Amino acid sequence: MKILVINPGSTSTKIATFDDNTPTFSTNIHHSNSELAAFGDVHEQYDFRKELVLNELSAHNIPLNFDAVIGRGGIAKPVPGGAYEINDLMIHDNLNAKYHHACNLGCKIASDIAKLIPGSRALVAEPGVVDEMAPVARISGRPEMPRSCVWHALNQRAVAKHFAQEQGMRYEDLNLIVCHMGGGVSVAAHDHGKAVDVNNAISGEGPFSTERSGSLPSSDMVHLSFSGKYTKEQLLRMITGKGGITAHLGTNDMREVMDRVHAGDQQAKLVVEGMVYNIAKWICSLGAYFCGNVDAILVTGGVAHCAEIVSMLRQRVEFMAPFHCFPGENEMGALAEDALAVLHGEMNAQEYK
């Protein structure tokens, strides 16, 4: 089976092709701030991103001959986990979603390219709005504001399944806490194959990260909002994009931050330790869901490439369960695996409605 995978990110477009599970081509095209500044809104990037994919395939003499085209799922309304056949409603909801992110373009690009190929299926899988939260986990201190989740569902699920396979077990038989550390941090309790509690990693809940503020003191945020010093858009950017490490140290590049730590920058050292401590608190808090009966703690994402950060985190959480690290992301491979499972009839592609 020939599969095309398309993953539009905030500053990159990843493209990969597979023959069954075997990758045959892969590229990660980075977009500069000046390049993206030409577009007023992320949705205006659609033609640019689509043509980029088609031109890249043509430049490498890759014919449009795919059994499935699968895109990264967007951040529209909550859905159960799994794979989905792309339909017009999904495209509409993603292009009109509350959160404007490049991943919202994934389904439309995949759908339009699949339409160029007779018999090709257009899919998405495990979007960031997968919602399997237990009822008890939805309750917040205000009935008007139940908890919701936006998280790294695709990579977390892939890592959890990979770990289970390594252990000679089934993902559906384990209690796992999985933490993805990247531009945002999501921490989820996986109870026998379902993510029953997870933070909203994009809208100001959970640990702070390289770009996101995480949970903030509520009263202070209210006072800041009514201070007259900031617009609504500026306040939202404080939460997502200009928060966390960026707010404290002026950069979202953890390599630069760690260079400053090694050079003796005490403020950088304290902020990094604070981020790790925040992540550790959220990991440990999810042990409460399992009443301490946790089979393993899994850490993944780009920041997990930093051995020092992983070591600091391990020291704070390993008392609770065995600790395993899977650095980086395998979103492209995970999408290809889900597409292949659908093509082979091992997984049903759900209807988005």
CSV table of C-alpha atoms in Angstrom, one decimal:
chain,number,residue,atom,x,y,z
A,1,MET,CA,0.0,0.0,0.0
A,2,LYS,CA,1.3,3.4,-0.9
A,3,ILE,CA,0.6,6.2,1.6
A,4,LEU,CA,1.3,9.9,1.5
A,5,VAL,CA,1.5,11.7,4.9
A,6,ILE,CA,1.2,15.4,5.3
A,7,ASN,CA,1.8,17.2,8.6
A,8,PRO,CA,1.5,21.1,8.5
A,9,GLY,CA,3.0,22.6,11.6
A,10,SER,CA,3.3,26.2,12.8
A,11,THR,CA,6.7,26.8,11.2
A,12,SER,CA,7.1,23.7,9.0
A,13,THR,CA,5.5,21.3,6.6
A,14,LYS,CA,6.5,17.7,6.9
A,15,ILE,CA,5.9,15.3,4.0
A,16,ALA,CA,6.6,11.6,3.9
A,17,THR,CA,5.7,8.6,1.6
A,18,PHE,CA,5.5,5.0,2.7
A,19,ASP,CA,5.2,1.6,1.1
A,20,ASP,CA,3.3,-0.2,3.8
A,21,ASN,CA,5.3,0.6,6.9
A,22,THR,CA,8.5,1.3,5.0
A,23,PRO,CA,9.4,5.0,4.5
A,24,THR,CA,10.4,5.8,1.0
A,25,PHE,CA,10.7,9.6,1.1
A,26,SER,CA,10.7,12.2,3.9
A,27,THR,CA,11.3,15.9,4.1
A,28,ASN,CA,10.7,18.7,6.7
A,29,ILE,CA,10.4,22.1,5.0
A,30,HIS,CA,10.9,25.0,7.5
A,31,HIS,CA,9.1,28.3,7.0
A,32,SER,CA,10.8,31.5,8.2
A,33,ASN,CA,8.8,34.1,10.1
A,34,SER,CA,9.2,36.5,7.1
A,35,GLU,CA,7.9,33.9,4.7
A,36,LEU,CA,4.8,33.3,6.8
A,37,ALA,CA,4.3,37.1,7.5
A,38,ALA,CA,2.9,37.4,4.0
A,39,PHE,CA,-0.2,35.7,5.2
A,40,GLY,CA,-2.7,37.5,7.4
A,41,ASP,CA,-4.1,34.3,8.9
A,42,VAL,CA,-3.0,30.7,9.0
A,43,HIS,CA,-5.9,29.7,6.8
A,44,GLU,CA,-4.6,32.0,4.1
A,45,GLN,CA,-1.6,29.6,3.9
A,46,TYR,CA,-3.7,26.8,2.4
A,47,ASP,CA,-2.7,27.3,-1.3
A,48,PHE,CA,0.9,27.9,-0.3
A,49,ARG,CA,1.1,24.7,1.7
A,50,LYS,CA,-0.8,22.5,-0.8
A,51,GLU,CA,1.3,23.6,-3.7
A,52,LEU,CA,4.4,23.0,-1.6
A,53,VAL,CA,3.5,19.4,-1.1
A,54,LEU,CA,2.7,18.9,-4.8
A,55,ASN,CA,5.8,20.7,-6.0
A,56,GLU,CA,8.0,18.6,-3.6
A,57,LEU,CA,6.6,15.4,-4.8
A,58,SER,CA,7.1,16.5,-8.4
A,59,ALA,CA,10.7,17.6,-7.7
A,60,HIS,CA,11.5,14.1,-6.5
A,61,ASN,CA,9.7,12.4,-9.3
A,62,ILE,CA,7.2,10.9,-7.0
A,63,PRO,CA,4.0,10.1,-8.9
A,64,LEU,CA,0.5,10.8,-7.5
A,65,ASN,CA,-0.2,7.2,-7.0
A,66,PHE,CA,-1.3,6.6,-3.4
A,67,ASP,CA,-3.9,4.3,-1.8
A,68,ALA,CA,-4.4,6.8,1.0
A,69,VAL,CA,-3.5,10.4,1.8
A,70,ILE,CA,-3.5,11.1,5.5
A,71,GLY,CA,-3.1,14.5,7.1
A,72,ARG,CA,-2.4,15.6,10.6
A,73,GLY,CA,-5.7,16.2,12.4
A,74,GLY,CA,-6.7,19.7,13.4
A,75,ILE,CA,-8.0,21.4,16.6
A,76,ALA,CA,-11.7,21.6,16.0
A,77,LYS,CA,-14.4,19.9,18.2
A,78,PRO,CA,-13.7,16.9,20.5
A,79,VAL,CA,-13.8,13.5,19.0
A,80,PRO,CA,-13.1,9.9,20.2
A,81,GLY,CA,-9.6,8.5,19.3
A,82,GLY,CA,-8.9,6.7,16.1
A,83,ALA,CA,-8.9,7.3,12.4
A,84,TYR,CA,-11.4,9.4,10.4
A,85,GLU,CA,-12.5,9.6,6.8
A,86,ILE,CA,-12.3,13.3,5.8
A,87,ASN,CA,-15.6,14.8,4.9
A,88,ASP,CA,-16.9,18.3,4.2
A,89,LEU,CA,-18.0,18.9,7.7
A,90,MET,CA,-14.5,18.1,9.1
A,91,ILE,CA,-13.0,20.6,6.7
A,92,HIS,CA,-15.5,23.3,7.6
A,93,ASP,CA,-15.0,22.8,11.3
A,94,ASN,CA,-11.2,22.9,11.1
A,95,LEU,CA,-11.2,26.0,8.9
A,96,ASN,CA,-13.5,27.7,11.4
A,97,ALA,CA,-12.0,26.3,14.6
A,98,LYS,CA,-11.5,28.3,17.8
A,99,TYR,CA,-7.7,27.7,17.7
A,100,HIS,CA,-6.0,28.9,14.5
A,101,HIS,CA,-3.1,26.5,13.9
A,102,ALA,CA,-1.6,25.2,10.7
A,103,CYS,CA,-2.6,21.6,11.6
A,104,ASN,CA,-6.2,22.7,10.8
A,105,LEU,CA,-5.1,22.7,7.2
A,106,GLY,CA,-4.1,19.0,7.2
A,107,CYS,CA,-7.5,17.6,6.4
A,108,LYS,CA,-8.3,19.9,3.5
A,109,ILE,CA,-4.8,19.4,1.9
A,110,ALA,CA,-5.1,15.6,2.3
A,111,SER,CA,-8.6,15.6,0.9
A,112,ASP,CA,-7.9,17.8,-2.1
A,113,ILE,CA,-4.8,15.8,-3.1
A,114,ALA,CA,-6.6,12.5,-2.6
A,115,LYS,CA,-9.3,13.8,-5.0
A,116,LEU,CA,-6.6,14.0,-7.7
A,117,ILE,CA,-6.0,10.2,-7.4
A,118,PRO,CA,-8.8,7.8,-8.4
A,119,GLY,CA,-9.7,5.5,-5.6
A,120,SER,CA,-7.4,7.1,-3.0
A,121,ARG,CA,-8.8,7.6,0.6
A,122,ALA,CA,-8.4,10.8,2.5
A,123,LEU,CA,-7.9,10.3,6.3
A,124,VAL,CA,-6.8,11.9,9.5
A,125,ALA,CA,-5.9,10.1,12.8
A,126,GLU,CA,-5.6,10.9,16.5
A,127,PRO,CA,-6.1,14.7,16.2
A,128,GLY,CA,-5.1,16.9,19.2
A,129,VAL,CA,-8.8,17.2,20.2
A,130,VAL,CA,-9.2,13.4,21.0
A,131,ASP,CA,-11.4,13.5,24.1
A,132,GLU,CA,-11.7,10.3,26.3
A,133,MET,CA,-11.7,12.1,29.6
A,134,ALA,CA,-13.4,10.4,32.6
A,135,PRO,CA,-16.4,12.4,34.0
A,136,VAL,CA,-14.6,13.0,37.3
A,137,ALA,CA,-11.7,14.6,35.4
A,138,ARG,CA,-13.9,17.2,33.7
A,139,ILE,CA,-15.0,18.8,36.9
A,140,SER,CA,-13.4,22.2,37.7
A,141,GLY,CA,-14.1,24.6,40.4
A,142,ARG,CA,-16.6,26.5,38.3
A,143,PRO,CA,-19.6,24.7,36.6
A,144,GLU,CA,-19.4,27.2,33.7
A,145,MET,CA,-15.9,26.1,32.9
A,146,PRO,CA,-15.6,22.3,32.7
A,147,ARG,CA,-12.1,21.0,31.8
A,148,SER,CA,-11.4,20.1,28.2
A,149,CYS,CA,-8.2,18.8,26.5
A,150,VAL,CA,-6.0,19.6,23.6
A,151,TRP,CA,-2.9,17.4,23.6
A,152,HIS,CA,-0.3,15.5,21.6
A,153,ALA,CA,-2.7,12.5,21.1
A,154,LEU,CA,-1.0,11.2,18.0
A,155,ASN,CA,2.6,11.0,19.4
A,156,GLN,CA,1.5,10.0,22.9
A,157,ARG,CA,-0.6,7.1,21.7
A,158,ALA,CA,2.1,5.9,19.3
A,159,VAL,CA,4.8,5.9,22.1
A,160,ALA,CA,2.4,4.1,24.5
A,161,LYS,CA,1.7,1.4,21.9
A,162,HIS,CA,5.4,1.1,21.1
A,163,PHE,CA,6.3,0.7,24.8
A,164,ALA,CA,3.7,-1.9,25.3
A,165,GLN,CA,5.0,-3.9,22.3
A,166,GLU,CA,8.5,-3.7,23.7
A,167,GLN,CA,7.3,-5.1,26.9
A,168,GLY,CA,5.4,-8.0,25.1
A,169,MET,CA,2.1,-6.5,26.4
A,170,ARG,CA,-1.0,-4.8,25.0
A,171,TYR,CA,-1.4,-1.0,25.4
A,172,GLU,CA,-5.0,-1.8,26.4
A,173,ASP,CA,-3.7,-3.7,29.5
A,174,LEU,CA,-1.6,-1.0,31.0
A,175,ASN,CA,-1.9,2.0,33.3
A,176,LEU,CA,0.5,4.6,31.9
A,177,ILE,CA,1.4,8.3,32.4
A,178,VAL,CA,2.7,9.8,29.2
A,179,CYS,CA,4.3,13.2,29.0
A,180,HIS,CA,5.1,15.0,25.7
A,181,MET,CA,7.5,17.8,26.0
A,182,GLY,CA,7.7,20.2,23.1
A,183,GLY,CA,6.5,23.7,22.3
A,184,GLY,CA,3.7,22.7,24.6
A,185,VAL,CA,3.6,20.1,27.3
A,186,SER,CA,0.8,17.5,27.6
A,187,VAL,CA,0.6,15.0,30.4
A,188,ALA,CA,-2.0,12.2,30.1
A,189,ALA,CA,-3.2,9.3,32.2
A,190,HIS,CA,-3.7,6.3,29.8
A,191,ASP,CA,-6.1,3.8,31.5
A,192,HIS,CA,-6.2,0.6,29.5
A,193,GLY,CA,-6.0,2.3,26.2
A,194,LYS,CA,-8.0,5.5,27.0
A,195,ALA,CA,-6.6,8.9,27.9
A,196,VAL,CA,-8.9,9.5,30.9
A,197,ASP,CA,-7.3,12.7,32.1
A,198,VAL,CA,-5.0,15.2,30.3
A,199,ASN,CA,-4.4,18.9,30.4
A,200,ASN,CA,-5.3,21.4,27.7
A,201,ALA,CA,-1.8,22.1,26.4
A,202,ILE,CA,-2.7,25.0,24.3
A,203,SER,CA,-5.1,27.2,26.3
A,204,GLY,CA,-3.4,27.7,29.6
A,205,GLU,CA,-3.5,24.6,31.7
A,206,GLY,CA,-0.7,22.3,32.9
A,207,PRO,CA,3.0,22.9,33.1
A,208,PHE,CA,4.6,25.8,31.4
A,209,SER,CA,6.8,25.0,28.4
A,210,THR,CA,9.1,26.7,26.0
A,211,GLU,CA,6.3,28.8,24.5
A,212,ARG,CA,3.2,28.3,26.7
A,213,SER,CA,2.4,29.7,30.2
A,214,GLY,CA,0.6,26.7,31.5
A,215,SER,CA,-1.7,27.3,34.6
A,216,LEU,CA,-1.5,30.8,36.0
A,217,PRO,CA,-2.8,32.3,39.3
A,218,SER,CA,-6.4,33.0,38.3
A,219,SER,CA,-7.0,36.2,40.2
A,220,ASP,CA,-3.7,37.7,38.9
A,221,MET,CA,-4.8,36.9,35.4
A,222,VAL,CA,-8.2,38.6,35.9
A,223,HIS,CA,-6.5,41.8,37.3
A,224,LEU,CA,-4.1,41.8,34.4
A,225,SER,CA,-7.0,41.5,31.9
A,226,PHE,CA,-8.8,44.5,33.4
A,227,SER,CA,-5.6,46.6,33.8
A,228,GLY,CA,-6.1,48.3,30.4
A,229,LYS,CA,-2.5,47.6,29.6
A,230,TYR,CA,-3.1,44.8,27.1
A,231,THR,CA,-5.5,43.8,24.3
A,232,LYS,CA,-7.3,40.5,24.3
A,233,GLU,CA,-5.0,39.3,21.5
A,234,GLN,CA,-1.9,40.3,23.6
A,235,LEU,CA,-3.2,38.4,26.6
A,236,LEU,CA,-3.9,35.3,24.6
A,237,ARG,CA,-0.4,35.4,23.2
A,238,MET,CA,1.0,35.6,26.7
A,239,ILE,CA,-0.7,32.2,27.3
A,240,THR,CA,0.2,30.6,24.0
A,241,GLY,CA,3.3,31.7,22.0
A,242,LYS,CA,4.9,34.2,24.3
A,243,GLY,CA,4.7,32.3,27.7
A,244,GLY,CA,6.9,30.0,29.6
A,245,ILE,CA,10.6,29.9,28.7
A,246,THR,CA,10.1,32.6,26.1
A,247,ALA,CA,8.6,35.0,28.6
A,248,HIS,CA,11.3,34.4,31.2
A,249,LEU,CA,14.4,34.2,28.9
A,250,GLY,CA,13.4,35.7,25.6
A,251,THR,CA,13.9,32.5,23.5
A,252,ASN,CA,12.0,29.3,22.7
A,253,ASP,CA,15.2,27.5,21.7
A,254,MET,CA,16.1,25.0,24.5
A,255,ARG,CA,19.6,24.5,23.0
A,256,GLU,CA,20.3,28.2,23.5
A,257,VAL,CA,18.8,28.0,27.0
A,258,MET,CA,21.0,25.1,28.0
A,259,ASP,CA,24.1,26.8,26.6
A,260,ARG,CA,23.3,29.7,28.9
A,261,VAL,CA,22.9,27.3,31.8
A,262,HIS,CA,26.3,25.7,31.1
A,263,ALA,CA,27.8,29.2,30.9
A,264,GLY,CA,26.7,29.9,34.4
A,265,ASP,CA,23.5,31.9,33.8
A,266,GLN,CA,21.7,31.4,37.2
A,267,GLN,CA,18.4,32.8,36.0
A,268,ALA,CA,18.3,30.4,33.1
A,269,LYS,CA,19.2,27.5,35.4
A,270,LEU,CA,16.4,28.4,37.8
A,271,VAL,CA,13.7,28.7,35.1
A,272,VAL,CA,14.7,25.4,33.6
A,273,GLU,CA,14.5,23.7,37.0
A,274,GLY,CA,11.1,25.4,37.5
A,275,MET,CA,9.8,24.0,34.2
A,276,VAL,CA,11.0,20.5,35.1
A,277,TYR,CA,9.4,20.8,38.6
A,278,ASN,CA,6.1,21.9,37.1
A,279,ILE,CA,6.1,19.0,34.7
A,280,ALA,CA,7.0,16.6,37.5
A,281,LYS,CA,4.1,17.9,39.6
A,282,TRP,CA,1.6,17.2,36.8
A,283,ILE,CA,3.0,13.7,36.2
A,284,CYS,CA,2.7,12.9,39.9
A,285,SER,CA,-0.8,14.4,40.2
A,286,LEU,CA,-2.1,11.9,37.6
A,287,GLY,CA,-0.9,9.1,39.9
A,288,ALA,CA,-4.0,10.0,41.9
A,289,TYR,CA,-6.3,8.7,39.1
A,290,PHE,CA,-4.7,5.3,39.3
A,291,CYS,CA,-4.5,5.4,43.1
A,292,GLY,CA,-0.7,5.0,42.6
A,293,ASN,CA,-1.0,1.8,40.5
A,294,VAL,CA,1.0,3.1,37.6
A,295,ASP,CA,2.8,0.6,35.3
A,296,ALA,CA,5.2,3.1,33.7
A,297,ILE,CA,5.9,6.8,33.1
A,298,LEU,CA,6.8,7.6,29.5
A,299,VAL,CA,8.4,10.8,28.4
A,300,THR,CA,8.6,11.9,24.7
A,301,GLY,CA,8.8,15.0,22.5
A,302,GLY,CA,11.5,17.2,21.2
A,303,VAL,CA,12.7,18.5,24.6
A,304,ALA,CA,13.2,14.9,25.7
A,305,HIS,CA,16.4,15.0,23.5
A,306,CYS,CA,18.0,17.0,26.3
A,307,ALA,CA,19.5,14.4,28.6
A,308,GLU,CA,19.9,16.9,31.5
A,309,ILE,CA,16.2,17.8,31.6
A,310,VAL,CA,15.2,14.1,31.3
A,311,SER,CA,17.6,13.2,34.2
A,312,MET,CA,16.1,16.0,36.4
A,313,LEU,CA,12.6,14.8,35.6
A,314,ARG,CA,13.5,11.2,36.3
A,315,GLN,CA,14.8,12.1,39.8
A,316,ARG,CA,11.5,13.7,40.7
A,317,VAL,CA,9.0,11.1,39.4
A,318,GLU,CA,10.7,7.7,39.2
A,319,PHE,CA,9.7,6.9,42.8
A,320,MET,CA,6.1,6.3,41.5
A,321,ALA,CA,6.8,3.9,38.5
A,322,PRO,CA,9.5,2.8,36.1
A,323,PHE,CA,10.6,5.7,33.9
A,324,HIS,CA,11.2,5.4,30.1
A,325,CYS,CA,12.3,8.0,27.6
A,326,PHE,CA,11.4,8.1,23.9
A,327,PRO,CA,12.9,11.3,22.5
A,328,GLY,CA,11.5,13.2,19.6
A,329,GLU,CA,8.3,12.5,17.6
A,330,ASN,CA,7.2,9.8,15.3
A,331,GLU,CA,4.1,11.5,14.0
A,332,MET,CA,4.7,10.6,10.4
A,333,GLY,CA,5.2,6.9,11.1
A,334,ALA,CA,2.2,6.9,13.4
A,335,LEU,CA,0.0,8.4,10.8
A,336,ALA,CA,1.2,5.9,8.2
A,337,GLU,CA,0.6,3.0,10.5
A,338,ASP,CA,-3.0,4.2,11.1
A,339,ALA,CA,-3.6,4.7,7.4
A,340,LEU,CA,-2.3,1.2,6.7
A,341,ALA,CA,-4.5,-0.3,9.4
A,342,VAL,CA,-7.5,1.3,7.8
A,343,LEU,CA,-6.5,0.1,4.3
A,344,HIS,CA,-6.0,-3.5,5.6
A,345,GLY,CA,-9.4,-3.4,7.5
A,346,GLU,CA,-7.7,-3.7,10.9
A,347,MET,CA,-9.1,-0.4,12.0
A,348,ASN,CA,-12.4,1.2,11.0
A,349,ALA,CA,-12.3,4.8,9.7
A,350,GLN,CA,-14.9,6.6,11.7
A,351,GLU,CA,-17.4,9.2,10.3
A,352,TYR,CA,-16.9,12.7,11.5
A,353,LYS,CA,-20.2,14.2,12.5
